[in-house]
Structures are given as structure tokens and as C-alpha cells.
mmCIF file of C-alpha atoms in Angstrom:
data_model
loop_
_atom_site.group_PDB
_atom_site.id
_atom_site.type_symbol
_atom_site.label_atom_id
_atom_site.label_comp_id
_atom_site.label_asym_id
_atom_site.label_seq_id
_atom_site.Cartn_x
_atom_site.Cartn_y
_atom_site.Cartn_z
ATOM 1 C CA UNK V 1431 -56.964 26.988 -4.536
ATOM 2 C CA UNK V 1432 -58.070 26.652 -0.771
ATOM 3 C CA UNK V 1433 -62.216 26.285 -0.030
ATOM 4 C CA UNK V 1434 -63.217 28.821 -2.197
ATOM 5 C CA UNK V 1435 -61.337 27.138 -5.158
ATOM 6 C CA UNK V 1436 -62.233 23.860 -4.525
ATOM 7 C CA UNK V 1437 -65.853 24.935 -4.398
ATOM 8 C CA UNK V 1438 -65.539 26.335 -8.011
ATOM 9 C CA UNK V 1439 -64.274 23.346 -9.107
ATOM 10 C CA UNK V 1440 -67.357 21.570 -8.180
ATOM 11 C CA UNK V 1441 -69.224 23.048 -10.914
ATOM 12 C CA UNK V 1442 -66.927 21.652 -13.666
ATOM 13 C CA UNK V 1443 -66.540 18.016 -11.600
ATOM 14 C CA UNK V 1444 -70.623 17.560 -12.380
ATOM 15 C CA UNK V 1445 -70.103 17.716 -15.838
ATOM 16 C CA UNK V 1446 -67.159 14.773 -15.067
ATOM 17 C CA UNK V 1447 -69.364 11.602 -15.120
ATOM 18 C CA UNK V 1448 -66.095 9.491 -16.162
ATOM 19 C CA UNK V 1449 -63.685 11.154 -13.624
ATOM 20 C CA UNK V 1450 -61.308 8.606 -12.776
ATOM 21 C CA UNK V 1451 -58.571 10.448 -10.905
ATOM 22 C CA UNK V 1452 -58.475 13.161 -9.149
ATOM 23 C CA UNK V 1453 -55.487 15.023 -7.898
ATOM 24 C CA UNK V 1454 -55.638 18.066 -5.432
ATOM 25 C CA UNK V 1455 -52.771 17.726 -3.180
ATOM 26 C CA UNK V 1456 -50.758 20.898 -1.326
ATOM 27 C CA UNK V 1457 -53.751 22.942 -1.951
ATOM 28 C CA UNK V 1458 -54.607 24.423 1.374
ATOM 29 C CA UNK V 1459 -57.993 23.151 0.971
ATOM 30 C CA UNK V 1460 -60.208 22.760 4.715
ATOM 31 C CA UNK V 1461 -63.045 21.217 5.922
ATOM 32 C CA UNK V 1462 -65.317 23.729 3.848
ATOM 33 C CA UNK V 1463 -63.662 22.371 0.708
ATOM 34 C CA UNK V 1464 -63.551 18.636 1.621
ATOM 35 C CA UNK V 1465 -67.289 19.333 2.017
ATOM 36 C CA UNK V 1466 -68.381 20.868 -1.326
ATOM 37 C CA UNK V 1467 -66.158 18.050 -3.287
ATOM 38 C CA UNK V 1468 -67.779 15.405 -1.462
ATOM 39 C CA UNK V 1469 -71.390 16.915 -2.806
ATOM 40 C CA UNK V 1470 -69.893 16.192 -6.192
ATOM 41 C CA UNK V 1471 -67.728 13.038 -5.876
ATOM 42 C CA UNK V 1472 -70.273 10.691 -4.548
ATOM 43 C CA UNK V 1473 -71.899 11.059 -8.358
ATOM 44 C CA UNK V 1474 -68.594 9.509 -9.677
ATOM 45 C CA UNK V 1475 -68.933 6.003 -9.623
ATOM 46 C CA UNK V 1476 -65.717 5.658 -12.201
ATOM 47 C CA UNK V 1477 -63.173 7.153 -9.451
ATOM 48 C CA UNK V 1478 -60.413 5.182 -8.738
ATOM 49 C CA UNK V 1479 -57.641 7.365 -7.198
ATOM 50 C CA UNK V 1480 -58.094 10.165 -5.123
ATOM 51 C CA UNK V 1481 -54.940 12.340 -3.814
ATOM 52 C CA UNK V 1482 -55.616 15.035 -1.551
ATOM 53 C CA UNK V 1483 -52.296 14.908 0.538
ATOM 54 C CA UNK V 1484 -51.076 18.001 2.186
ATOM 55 C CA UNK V 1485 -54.114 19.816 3.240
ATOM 56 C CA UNK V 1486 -55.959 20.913 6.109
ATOM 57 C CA UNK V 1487 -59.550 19.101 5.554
ATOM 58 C CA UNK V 1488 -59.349 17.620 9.291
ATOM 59 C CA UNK V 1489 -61.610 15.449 10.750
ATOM 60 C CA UNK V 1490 -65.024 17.118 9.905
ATOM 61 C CA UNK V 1491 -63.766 17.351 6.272
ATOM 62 C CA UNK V 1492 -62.377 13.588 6.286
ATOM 63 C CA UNK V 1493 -66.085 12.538 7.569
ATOM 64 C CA UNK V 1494 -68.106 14.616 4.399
ATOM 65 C CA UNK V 1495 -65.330 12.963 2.367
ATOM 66 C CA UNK V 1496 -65.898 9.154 3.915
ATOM 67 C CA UNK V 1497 -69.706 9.455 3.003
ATOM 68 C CA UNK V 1498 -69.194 10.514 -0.370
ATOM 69 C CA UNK V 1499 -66.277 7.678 -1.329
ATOM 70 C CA UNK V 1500 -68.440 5.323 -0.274
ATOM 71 C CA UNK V 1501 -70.437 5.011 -2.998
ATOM 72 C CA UNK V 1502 -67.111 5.143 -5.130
ATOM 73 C CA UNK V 1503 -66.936 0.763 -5.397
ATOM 74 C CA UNK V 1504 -64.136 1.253 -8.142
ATOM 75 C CA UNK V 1505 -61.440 2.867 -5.339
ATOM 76 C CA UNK V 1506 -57.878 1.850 -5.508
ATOM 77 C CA UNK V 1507 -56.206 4.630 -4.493
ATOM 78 C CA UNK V 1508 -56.700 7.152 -1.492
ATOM 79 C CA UNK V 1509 -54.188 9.621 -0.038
ATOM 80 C CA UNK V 1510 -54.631 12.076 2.983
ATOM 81 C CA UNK V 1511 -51.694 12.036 4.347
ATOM 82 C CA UNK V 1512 -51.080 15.271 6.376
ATOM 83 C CA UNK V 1513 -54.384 16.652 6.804
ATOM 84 C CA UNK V 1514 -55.378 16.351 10.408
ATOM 85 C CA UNK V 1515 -58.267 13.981 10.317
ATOM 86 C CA UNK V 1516 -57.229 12.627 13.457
ATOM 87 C CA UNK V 1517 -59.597 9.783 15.426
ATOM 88 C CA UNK V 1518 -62.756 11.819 13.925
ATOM 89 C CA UNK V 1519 -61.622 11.690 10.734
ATOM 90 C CA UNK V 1520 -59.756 7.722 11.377
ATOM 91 C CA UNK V 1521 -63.442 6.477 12.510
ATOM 92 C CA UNK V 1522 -65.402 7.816 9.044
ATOM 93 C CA UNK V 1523 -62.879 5.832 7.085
ATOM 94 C CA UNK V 1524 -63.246 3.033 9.199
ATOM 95 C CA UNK V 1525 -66.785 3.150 8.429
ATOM 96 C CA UNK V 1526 -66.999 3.082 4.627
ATOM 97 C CA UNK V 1527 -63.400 0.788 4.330
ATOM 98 C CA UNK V 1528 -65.573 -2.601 3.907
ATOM 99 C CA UNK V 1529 -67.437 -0.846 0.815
ATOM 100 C CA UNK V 1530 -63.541 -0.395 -1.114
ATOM 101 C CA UNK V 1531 -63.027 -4.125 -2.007
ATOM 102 C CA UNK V 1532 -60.580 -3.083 -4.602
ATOM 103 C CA UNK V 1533 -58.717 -0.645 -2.455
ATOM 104 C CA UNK V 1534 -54.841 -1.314 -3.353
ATOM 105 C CA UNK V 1535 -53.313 1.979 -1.628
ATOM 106 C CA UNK V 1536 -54.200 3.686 1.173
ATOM 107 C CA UNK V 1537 -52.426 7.146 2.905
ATOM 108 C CA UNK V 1538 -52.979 7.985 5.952
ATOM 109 C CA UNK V 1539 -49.368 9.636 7.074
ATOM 110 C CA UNK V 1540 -49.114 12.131 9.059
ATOM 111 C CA UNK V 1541 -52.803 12.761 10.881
ATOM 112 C CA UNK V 1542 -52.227 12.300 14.231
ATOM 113 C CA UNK V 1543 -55.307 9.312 14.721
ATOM 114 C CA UNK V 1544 -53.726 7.907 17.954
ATOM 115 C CA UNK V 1545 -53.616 4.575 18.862
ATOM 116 C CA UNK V 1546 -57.852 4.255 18.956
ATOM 117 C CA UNK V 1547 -57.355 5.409 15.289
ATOM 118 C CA UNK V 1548 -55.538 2.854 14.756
ATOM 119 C CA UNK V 1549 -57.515 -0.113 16.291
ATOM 120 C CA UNK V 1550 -61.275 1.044 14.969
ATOM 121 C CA UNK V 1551 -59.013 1.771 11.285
ATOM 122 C CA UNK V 1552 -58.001 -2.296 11.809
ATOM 123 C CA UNK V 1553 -61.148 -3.518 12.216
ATOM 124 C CA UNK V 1554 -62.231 -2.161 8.902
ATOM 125 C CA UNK V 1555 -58.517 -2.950 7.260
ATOM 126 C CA UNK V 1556 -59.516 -6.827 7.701
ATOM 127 C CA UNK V 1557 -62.037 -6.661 4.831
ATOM 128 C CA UNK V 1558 -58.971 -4.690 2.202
ATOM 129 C CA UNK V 1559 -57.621 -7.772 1.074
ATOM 130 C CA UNK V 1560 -56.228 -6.270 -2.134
ATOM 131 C CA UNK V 1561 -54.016 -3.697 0.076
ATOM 132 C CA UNK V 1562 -50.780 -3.520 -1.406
ATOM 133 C CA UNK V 1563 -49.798 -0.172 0.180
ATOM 134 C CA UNK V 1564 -50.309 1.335 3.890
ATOM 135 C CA UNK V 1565 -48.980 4.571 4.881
ATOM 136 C CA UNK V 1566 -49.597 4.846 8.949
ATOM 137 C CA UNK V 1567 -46.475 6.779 9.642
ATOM 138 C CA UNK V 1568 -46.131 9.434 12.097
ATOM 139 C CA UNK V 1569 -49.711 8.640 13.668
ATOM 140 C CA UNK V 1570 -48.740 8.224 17.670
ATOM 141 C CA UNK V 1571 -50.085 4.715 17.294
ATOM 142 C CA UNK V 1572 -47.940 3.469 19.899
ATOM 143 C CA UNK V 1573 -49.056 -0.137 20.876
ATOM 144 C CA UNK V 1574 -49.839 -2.533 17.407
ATOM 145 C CA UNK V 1575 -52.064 -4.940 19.447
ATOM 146 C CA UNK V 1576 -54.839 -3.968 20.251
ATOM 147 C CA UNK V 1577 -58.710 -6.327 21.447
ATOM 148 C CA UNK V 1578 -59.373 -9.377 18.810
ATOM 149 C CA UNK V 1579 -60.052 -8.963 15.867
ATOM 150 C CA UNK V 1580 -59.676 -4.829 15.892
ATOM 151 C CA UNK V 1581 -56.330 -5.251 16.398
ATOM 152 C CA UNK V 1582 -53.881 -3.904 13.359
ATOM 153 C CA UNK V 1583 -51.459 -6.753 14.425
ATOM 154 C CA UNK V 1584 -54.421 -9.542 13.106
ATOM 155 C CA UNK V 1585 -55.337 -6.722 10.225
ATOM 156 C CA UNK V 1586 -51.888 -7.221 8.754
ATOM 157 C CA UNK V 1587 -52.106 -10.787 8.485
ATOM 158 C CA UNK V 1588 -55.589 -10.597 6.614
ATOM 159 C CA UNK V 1589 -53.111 -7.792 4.210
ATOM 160 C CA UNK V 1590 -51.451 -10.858 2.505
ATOM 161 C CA UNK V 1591 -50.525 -8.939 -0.817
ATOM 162 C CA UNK V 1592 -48.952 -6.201 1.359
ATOM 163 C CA UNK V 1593 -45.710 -4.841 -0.649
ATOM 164 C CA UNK V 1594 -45.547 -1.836 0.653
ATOM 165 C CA UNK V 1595 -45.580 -0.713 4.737
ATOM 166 C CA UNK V 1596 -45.036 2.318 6.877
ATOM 167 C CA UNK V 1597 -45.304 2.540 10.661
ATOM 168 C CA UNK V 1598 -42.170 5.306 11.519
ATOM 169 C CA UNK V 1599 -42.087 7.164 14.533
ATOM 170 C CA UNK V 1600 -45.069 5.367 15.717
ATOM 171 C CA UNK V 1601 -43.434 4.315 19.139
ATOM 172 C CA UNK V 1602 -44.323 0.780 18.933
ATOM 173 C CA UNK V 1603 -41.792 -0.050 20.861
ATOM 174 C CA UNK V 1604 -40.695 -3.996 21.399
ATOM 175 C CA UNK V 1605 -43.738 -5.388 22.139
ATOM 176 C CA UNK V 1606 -45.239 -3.765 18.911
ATOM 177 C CA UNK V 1607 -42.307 -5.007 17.105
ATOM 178 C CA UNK V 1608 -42.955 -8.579 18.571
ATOM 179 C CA UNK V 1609 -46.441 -8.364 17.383
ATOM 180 C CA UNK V 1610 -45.736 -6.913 13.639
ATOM 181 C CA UNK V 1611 -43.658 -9.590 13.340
ATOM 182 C CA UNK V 1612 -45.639 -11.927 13.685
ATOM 183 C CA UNK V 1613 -48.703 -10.207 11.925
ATOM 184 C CA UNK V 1614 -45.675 -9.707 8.810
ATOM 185 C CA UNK V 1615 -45.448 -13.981 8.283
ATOM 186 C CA UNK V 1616 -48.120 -13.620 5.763
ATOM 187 C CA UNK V 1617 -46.874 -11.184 3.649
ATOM 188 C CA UNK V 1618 -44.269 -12.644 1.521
ATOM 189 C CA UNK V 1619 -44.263 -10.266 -1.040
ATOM 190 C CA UNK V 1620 -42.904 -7.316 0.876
ATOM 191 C CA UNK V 1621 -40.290 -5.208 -0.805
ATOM 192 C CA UNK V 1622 -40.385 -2.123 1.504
ATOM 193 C CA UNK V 1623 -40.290 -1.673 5.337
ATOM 194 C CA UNK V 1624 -40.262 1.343 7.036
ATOM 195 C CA UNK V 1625 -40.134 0.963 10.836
ATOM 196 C CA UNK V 1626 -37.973 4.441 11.314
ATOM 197 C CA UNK V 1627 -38.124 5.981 14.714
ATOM 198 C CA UNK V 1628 -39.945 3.734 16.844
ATOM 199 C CA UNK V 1629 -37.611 2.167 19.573
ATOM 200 C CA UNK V 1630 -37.923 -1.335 19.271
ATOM 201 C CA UNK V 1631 -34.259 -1.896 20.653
ATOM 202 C CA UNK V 1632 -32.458 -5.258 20.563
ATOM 203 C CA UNK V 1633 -35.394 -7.432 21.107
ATOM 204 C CA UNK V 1634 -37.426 -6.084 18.680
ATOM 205 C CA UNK V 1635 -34.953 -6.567 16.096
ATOM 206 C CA UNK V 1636 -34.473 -10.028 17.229
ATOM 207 C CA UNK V 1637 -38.162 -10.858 16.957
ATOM 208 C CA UNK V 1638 -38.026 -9.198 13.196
ATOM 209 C CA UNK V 1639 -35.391 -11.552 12.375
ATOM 210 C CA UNK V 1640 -38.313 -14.463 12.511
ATOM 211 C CA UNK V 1641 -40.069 -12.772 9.540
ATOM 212 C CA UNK V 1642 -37.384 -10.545 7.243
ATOM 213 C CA UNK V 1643 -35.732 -13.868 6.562
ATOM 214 C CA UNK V 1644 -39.002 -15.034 4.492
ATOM 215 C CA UNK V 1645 -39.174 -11.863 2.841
ATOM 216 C CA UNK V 1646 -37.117 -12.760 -0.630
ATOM 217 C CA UNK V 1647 -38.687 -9.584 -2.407
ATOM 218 C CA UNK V 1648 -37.764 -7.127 0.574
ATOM 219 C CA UNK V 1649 -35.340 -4.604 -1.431
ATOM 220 C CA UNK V 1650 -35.891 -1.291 1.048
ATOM 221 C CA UNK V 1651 -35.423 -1.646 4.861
ATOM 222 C CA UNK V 1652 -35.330 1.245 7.209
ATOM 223 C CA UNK V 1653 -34.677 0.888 10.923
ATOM 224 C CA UNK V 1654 -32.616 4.367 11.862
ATOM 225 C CA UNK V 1655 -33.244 5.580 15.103
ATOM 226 C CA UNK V 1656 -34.290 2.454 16.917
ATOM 227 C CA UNK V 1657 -31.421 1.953 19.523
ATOM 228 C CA UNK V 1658 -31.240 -1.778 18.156
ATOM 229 C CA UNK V 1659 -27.307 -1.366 19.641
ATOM 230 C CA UNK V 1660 -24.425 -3.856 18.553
ATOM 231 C CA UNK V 1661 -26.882 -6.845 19.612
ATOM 232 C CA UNK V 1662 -29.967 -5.776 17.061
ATOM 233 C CA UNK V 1663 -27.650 -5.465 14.712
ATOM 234 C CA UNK V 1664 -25.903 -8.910 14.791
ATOM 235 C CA UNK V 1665 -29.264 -10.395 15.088
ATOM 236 C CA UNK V 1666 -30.188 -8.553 11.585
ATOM 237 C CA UNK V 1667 -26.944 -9.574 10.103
ATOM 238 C CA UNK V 1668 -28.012 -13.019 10.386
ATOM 239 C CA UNK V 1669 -30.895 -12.961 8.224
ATOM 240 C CA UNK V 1670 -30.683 -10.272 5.541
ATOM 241 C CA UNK V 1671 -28.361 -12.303 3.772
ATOM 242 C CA UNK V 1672 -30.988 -13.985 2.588
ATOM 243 C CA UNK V 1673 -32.889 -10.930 1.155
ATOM 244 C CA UNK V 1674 -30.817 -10.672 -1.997
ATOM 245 C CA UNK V 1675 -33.017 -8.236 -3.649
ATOM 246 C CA UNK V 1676 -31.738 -5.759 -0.436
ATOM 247 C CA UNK V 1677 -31.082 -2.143 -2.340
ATOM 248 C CA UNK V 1678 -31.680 0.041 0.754
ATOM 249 C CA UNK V 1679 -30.732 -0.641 4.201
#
């Protein structure tokens, strides 16, 4: 429907007082677009998922969005995964994240916010204690710790109903694997992990070790292309055992 579409659709979305979810993804909707729904979505105070995944609203459209969700209190679900937002875009969410107390899910694949996204994004992840989902794949994050409290490494552990989490081809490397371990002792309810692509090597899988072997519910792990070698891999073998509920390794 692209900008011009999305625009129209304003017009009807008025009349939508009760709107509860809206779904617009792989629409090839921009900034323009993002901008004209936001005029319209701030006035529904009944929204609780919003999916507008696979479009090109980029960081000027991800701000006009960020204002306008914030006055929707009832949010549970968000998804923008590939749209560009990038640190522009990763600081308006930031901003409005506190107001989204019952925010369960949360998408942010694919955008390219760095890793000063992803510090000013933990900051404001601290206060989403009813996260179950996060989606931070293929963001360049690179390091998990980060200064105090802004840190995603101490925004994790505040995530204690985390089930679901996504961090591939971040480049985290060891150290970040060190620190999501750590971070990953509070969330005991984790059935999926997807740490795909981002080098933690031996050590790293060692240091994982500490935490998968608490996590009872864990029934998808994915660690391909991590050059964990015949040492990560004994290290694993130790614990997973003891994640009978493994389906997918």
C-alpha cells in the first residue's frame, strides 16, 4: 500500500475507537506513512499489538511512531523488525518504553541500531518487566555490557519472565557471552535461545554452561556459526542433559 496507502487508511482508522490490533507488515510503507498512522494511532487507547515488520519507516518514521504509542498504555505487542530505524529510531523507543508496562513482545530485528542502540534501548528495557519476547538480532550490537545500569547485560536480569531471546549475528563475542550469561541466571523460564552467528568460541560456550543448565524449559537452542570447536562443544554436552524439554539444537 506504501505512504500513499497507508495515508488512506487513516481516514477509516478514526472511525476505529476500539482498534486493538493492527497489522501492516511487508507493505513498503516509509517515513511519510509511519507519520500519517501515528496522527491516528495515538487516539487508540485499546491497541495492544502493532506489526509493522518489513518496511522502510526508518528512523524519522520510528520517532512519529514512538510519540504516538506512547499514549497506547494497553501495548503488548510491537514489531519493526527490518525497517531501518537505526540509533534515531532505537532512542524514540527508548523514550516512550517506561510508558508500556504491559509490553510482553518486542521486535526490533534487523535495524541496524548499533551498539549505542542497544545501551540507551537497555536503559528503558529495565522498566518492561512483563517482557516475554526480545528480538535484537542482526543489530551490530557487538559488546552486551555496556555503563551501569544502561547496560542490556543488567536489562536482562530485570527481564525475569523472558521465554523468548534473540541476539544472532550480533558479534558479541566471548566477553558478551560471559556477560549474557550471567544477565540469563534470572530467567528460568527460557525455552528459546538464539545466539547464531556471533563468535563466542570455546569460552563463551563454557561460560553458557553456568546458566543453560538452570534452564529446565529451554526446548530451542541455536549456536551455528560460533567456532565453539571440539572444546565448546564438550563443555555443552555436559549440561544439556539436563534440559529435557531440548527439541532443537
Amino acid at each position: 500500500i506504501r505512504d500513499d496507502g497507508a495515508t488512506s487508511l487513516t481516514q477509516v482508522l478514526q472511525q476505529c475507537s476500539a482498534l486493538a490490533e493492527l497489522h501492516l507488515e511487508y507493505n513498503g510503507i516509509g517515513a511519510g506513512g509511519a507519520r500519517s498512522l501515528a496522527r491516528v494511532l495515538g487516539q487508540c487507547s485499546s491497541l495492544t499489538l502493532l506489526n509493522l515488520a518489513f518496511n522502510r519507516i526508518r528512523g524519522e518514521g520510528a520517532r512519529s511512531l514512538a510519540e504516538a504509542l506512547g499514549q497506547c498504555s494497553s501495548l503488548v505487542g510491537l514489531n519493526l523488525e527490518v525497517n531501518g530505524i537505526g540509533l534515531e529510531g532505537a532512542k524514540s523507543r527508548a523514550q516512550v518504553l517506561g510508558r508500556h508496562c504491559l509490553l510482553s513482545e518486542l521486535n526490533l530485528g534487523s535495524n541496524r541500531i548499533g551498539t549505542e542502540g542497544a545501551r540507551i534501548l537497555a536503559g528503558a528495557l529495565e522498566q518492561c518487566s512483563s517482557l516475554t519476547v526480545l528480538n535484537l538480532g542482526f543489530n551490530r550490537i557487538r559488546c552486551i555490557r555496556g555503563e551501569g545500569a544502561r547496560s542490556l547485560e543488567a536489562a536482562l536480569r530485570k527481564c525475569s519472565l523472558l521465554v523468548e531471546l534473540n541476539l544472532e549475528f550480533n558479534s558479541i563475542g566471548q566477553a558478551g557471552a560471559r556477560s549474557l550469561a550471567w544477565a540469563l541466571e534470572q530467567c528460568t523460564s527460557l525455552a528459546g535461545l538464539n545466539l547464531r552467528g556471533n563468535g563466542i568460541g570455546a569460552e563463551g560456550a563454557r561460560s553458557l554452561t553456568q546458566v543453560l543448565g538452570q534452564c529446565y524449559s529451554l526446548a530451542e537452542l541455536n549456536l551455528q556459526n560460533n567456532g565453539m570447536g571440539v572444546e565448546g562443544a564438550q563443555s555443552l554436552a555436559r549440561v544439556l542433559g539436563q534440559c529435557s524439554s531440548l527439541a532443537m539444537l
